[in-house]
Tab-separated table of C-alpha atoms in Angstrom:
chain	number	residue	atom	x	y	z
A	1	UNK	CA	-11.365	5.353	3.473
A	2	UNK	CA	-8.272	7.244	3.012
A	3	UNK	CA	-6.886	6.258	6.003
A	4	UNK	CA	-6.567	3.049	5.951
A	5	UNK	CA	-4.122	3.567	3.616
A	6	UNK	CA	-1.760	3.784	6.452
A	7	UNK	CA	-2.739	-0.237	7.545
A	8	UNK	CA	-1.949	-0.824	4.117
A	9	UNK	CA	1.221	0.637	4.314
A	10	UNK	CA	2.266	-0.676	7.299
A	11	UNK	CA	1.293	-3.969	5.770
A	12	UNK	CA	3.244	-3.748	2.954
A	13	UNK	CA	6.476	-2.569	4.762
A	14	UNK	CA	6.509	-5.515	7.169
A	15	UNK	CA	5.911	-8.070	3.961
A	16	UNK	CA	8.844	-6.650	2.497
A	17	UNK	CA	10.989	-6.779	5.526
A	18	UNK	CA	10.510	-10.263	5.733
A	19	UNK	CA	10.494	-10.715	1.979
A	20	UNK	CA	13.826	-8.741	1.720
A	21	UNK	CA	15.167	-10.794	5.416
A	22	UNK	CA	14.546	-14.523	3.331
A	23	UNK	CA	15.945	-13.031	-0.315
A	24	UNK	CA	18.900	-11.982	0.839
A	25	UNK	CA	19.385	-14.842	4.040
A	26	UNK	CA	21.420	-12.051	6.022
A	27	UNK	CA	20.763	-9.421	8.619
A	28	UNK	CA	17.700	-10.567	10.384
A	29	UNK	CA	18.033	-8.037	12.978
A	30	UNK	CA	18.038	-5.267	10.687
A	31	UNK	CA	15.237	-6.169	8.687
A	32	UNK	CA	13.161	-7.195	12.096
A	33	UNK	CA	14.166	-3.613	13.613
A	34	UNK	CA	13.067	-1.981	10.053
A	35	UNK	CA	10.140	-3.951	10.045
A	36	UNK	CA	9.199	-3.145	13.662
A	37	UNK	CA	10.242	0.829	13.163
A	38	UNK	CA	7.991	0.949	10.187
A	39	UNK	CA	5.338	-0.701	11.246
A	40	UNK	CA	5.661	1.750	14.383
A	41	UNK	CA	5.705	4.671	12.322
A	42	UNK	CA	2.637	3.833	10.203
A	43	UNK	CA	0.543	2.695	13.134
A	44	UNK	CA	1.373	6.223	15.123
A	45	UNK	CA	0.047	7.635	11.699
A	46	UNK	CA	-3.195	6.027	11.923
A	47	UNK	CA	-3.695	6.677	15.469
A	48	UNK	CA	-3.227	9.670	14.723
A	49	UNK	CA	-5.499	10.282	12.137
A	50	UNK	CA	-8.438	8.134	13.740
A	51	UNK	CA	-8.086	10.719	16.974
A	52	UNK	CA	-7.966	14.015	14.693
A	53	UNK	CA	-11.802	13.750	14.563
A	54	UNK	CA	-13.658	16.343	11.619
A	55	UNK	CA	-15.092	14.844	8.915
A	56	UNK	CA	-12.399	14.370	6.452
A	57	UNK	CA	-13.257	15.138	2.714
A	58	UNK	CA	-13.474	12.344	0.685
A	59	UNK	CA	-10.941	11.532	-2.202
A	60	UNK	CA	-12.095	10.935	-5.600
A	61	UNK	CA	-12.441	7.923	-6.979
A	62	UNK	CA	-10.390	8.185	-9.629
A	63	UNK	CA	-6.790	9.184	-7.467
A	64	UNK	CA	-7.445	5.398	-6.078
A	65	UNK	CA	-7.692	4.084	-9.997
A	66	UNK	CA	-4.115	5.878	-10.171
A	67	UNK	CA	-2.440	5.078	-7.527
A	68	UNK	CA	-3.334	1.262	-8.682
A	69	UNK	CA	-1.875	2.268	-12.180
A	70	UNK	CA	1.306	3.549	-10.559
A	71	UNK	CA	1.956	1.080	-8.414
A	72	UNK	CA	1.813	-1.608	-11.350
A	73	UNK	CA	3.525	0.012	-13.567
A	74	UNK	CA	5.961	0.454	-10.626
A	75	UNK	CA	6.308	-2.970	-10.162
A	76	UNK	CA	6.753	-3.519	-13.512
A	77	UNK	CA	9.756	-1.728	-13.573
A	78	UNK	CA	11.348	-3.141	-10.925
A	79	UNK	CA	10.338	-6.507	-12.356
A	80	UNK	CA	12.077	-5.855	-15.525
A	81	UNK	CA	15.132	-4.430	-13.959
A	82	UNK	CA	15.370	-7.609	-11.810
A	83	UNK	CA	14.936	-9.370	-14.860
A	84	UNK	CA	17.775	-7.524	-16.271
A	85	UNK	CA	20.015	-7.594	-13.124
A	86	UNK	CA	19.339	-11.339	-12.555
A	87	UNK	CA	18.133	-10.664	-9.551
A	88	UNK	CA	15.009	-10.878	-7.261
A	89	UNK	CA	12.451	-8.230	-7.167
A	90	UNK	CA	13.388	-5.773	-3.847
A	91	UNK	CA	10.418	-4.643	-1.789
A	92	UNK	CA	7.825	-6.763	-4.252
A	93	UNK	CA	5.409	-7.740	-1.599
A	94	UNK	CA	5.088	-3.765	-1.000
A	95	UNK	CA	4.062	-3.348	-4.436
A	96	UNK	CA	1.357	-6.353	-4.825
A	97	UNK	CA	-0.339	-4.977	-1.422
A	98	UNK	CA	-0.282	-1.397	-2.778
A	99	UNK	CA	-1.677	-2.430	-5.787
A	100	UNK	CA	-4.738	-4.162	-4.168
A	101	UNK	CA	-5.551	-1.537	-1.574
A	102	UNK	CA	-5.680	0.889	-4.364
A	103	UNK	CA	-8.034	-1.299	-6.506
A	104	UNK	CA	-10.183	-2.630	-3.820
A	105	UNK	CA	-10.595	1.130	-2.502
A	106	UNK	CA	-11.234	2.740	-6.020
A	107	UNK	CA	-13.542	-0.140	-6.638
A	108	UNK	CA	-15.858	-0.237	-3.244
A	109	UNK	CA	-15.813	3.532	-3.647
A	110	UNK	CA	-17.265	2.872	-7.117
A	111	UNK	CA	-19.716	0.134	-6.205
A	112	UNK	CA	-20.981	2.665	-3.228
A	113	UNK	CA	-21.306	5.270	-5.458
A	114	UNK	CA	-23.234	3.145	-8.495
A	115	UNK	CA	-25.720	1.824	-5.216
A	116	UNK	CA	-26.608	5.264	-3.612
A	117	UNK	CA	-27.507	5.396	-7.281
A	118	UNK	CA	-30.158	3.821	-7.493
């Protein structure tokens, strides 16, 4: 589980490119080559990681409740400051997909756990 949080990533960083490309209606090329040097960079990190091989030990449930938390209340900030600024929210779509791998990880993880349960 832990890492996909390198699609995730990757996923977020290209959103924002093109969030950040539209927002700011300048500089396609950068954005494109950020988006295409992140996205590079993340998927060389899961490659990576999927060839390691070993059996990784699991993370707690509970550091994928807190990332969620931090990643909201991350958001929130920058939300406030935009709101403060005037301005648009930088990176936000990096934030939103953050917050929902967190939350959908912490709560499979929990659902898993509540089922072997039983």
């Amino acid at each position: 589980m832990a890492r996909w949080i390198y699609a995730a990533l990757a996923l977020g960083w290209v959103l924002s490119m093109i969030y950040e490309c539209v927002q700011t209606g300048t500089g396609a090329a950068l954005y494109f080559s950020l988006g295409v040097i992140g996205l590079t960079a993340f998927v060389i990190l899961f490659v990576r990681d999927l060839t390691r091989g070993g059996e990784q030990k699991p993370v707690p449930r509970m550091v994928y409740f807190l990332g969620a938390a931090i990643s909201a209340a991350l958001f929130y900030r920058a939300l406030s400051k935009a709101a403060y600024a005037g301005t648009y929210v930088q990176f936000m779509p990096f934030y939103l997909v953050m917050f929902a791998y967190f939350l959908g990880a912490g709560l499979y993880l929990w659902w898993k756990a509540l089922r072997e349960k039983r």
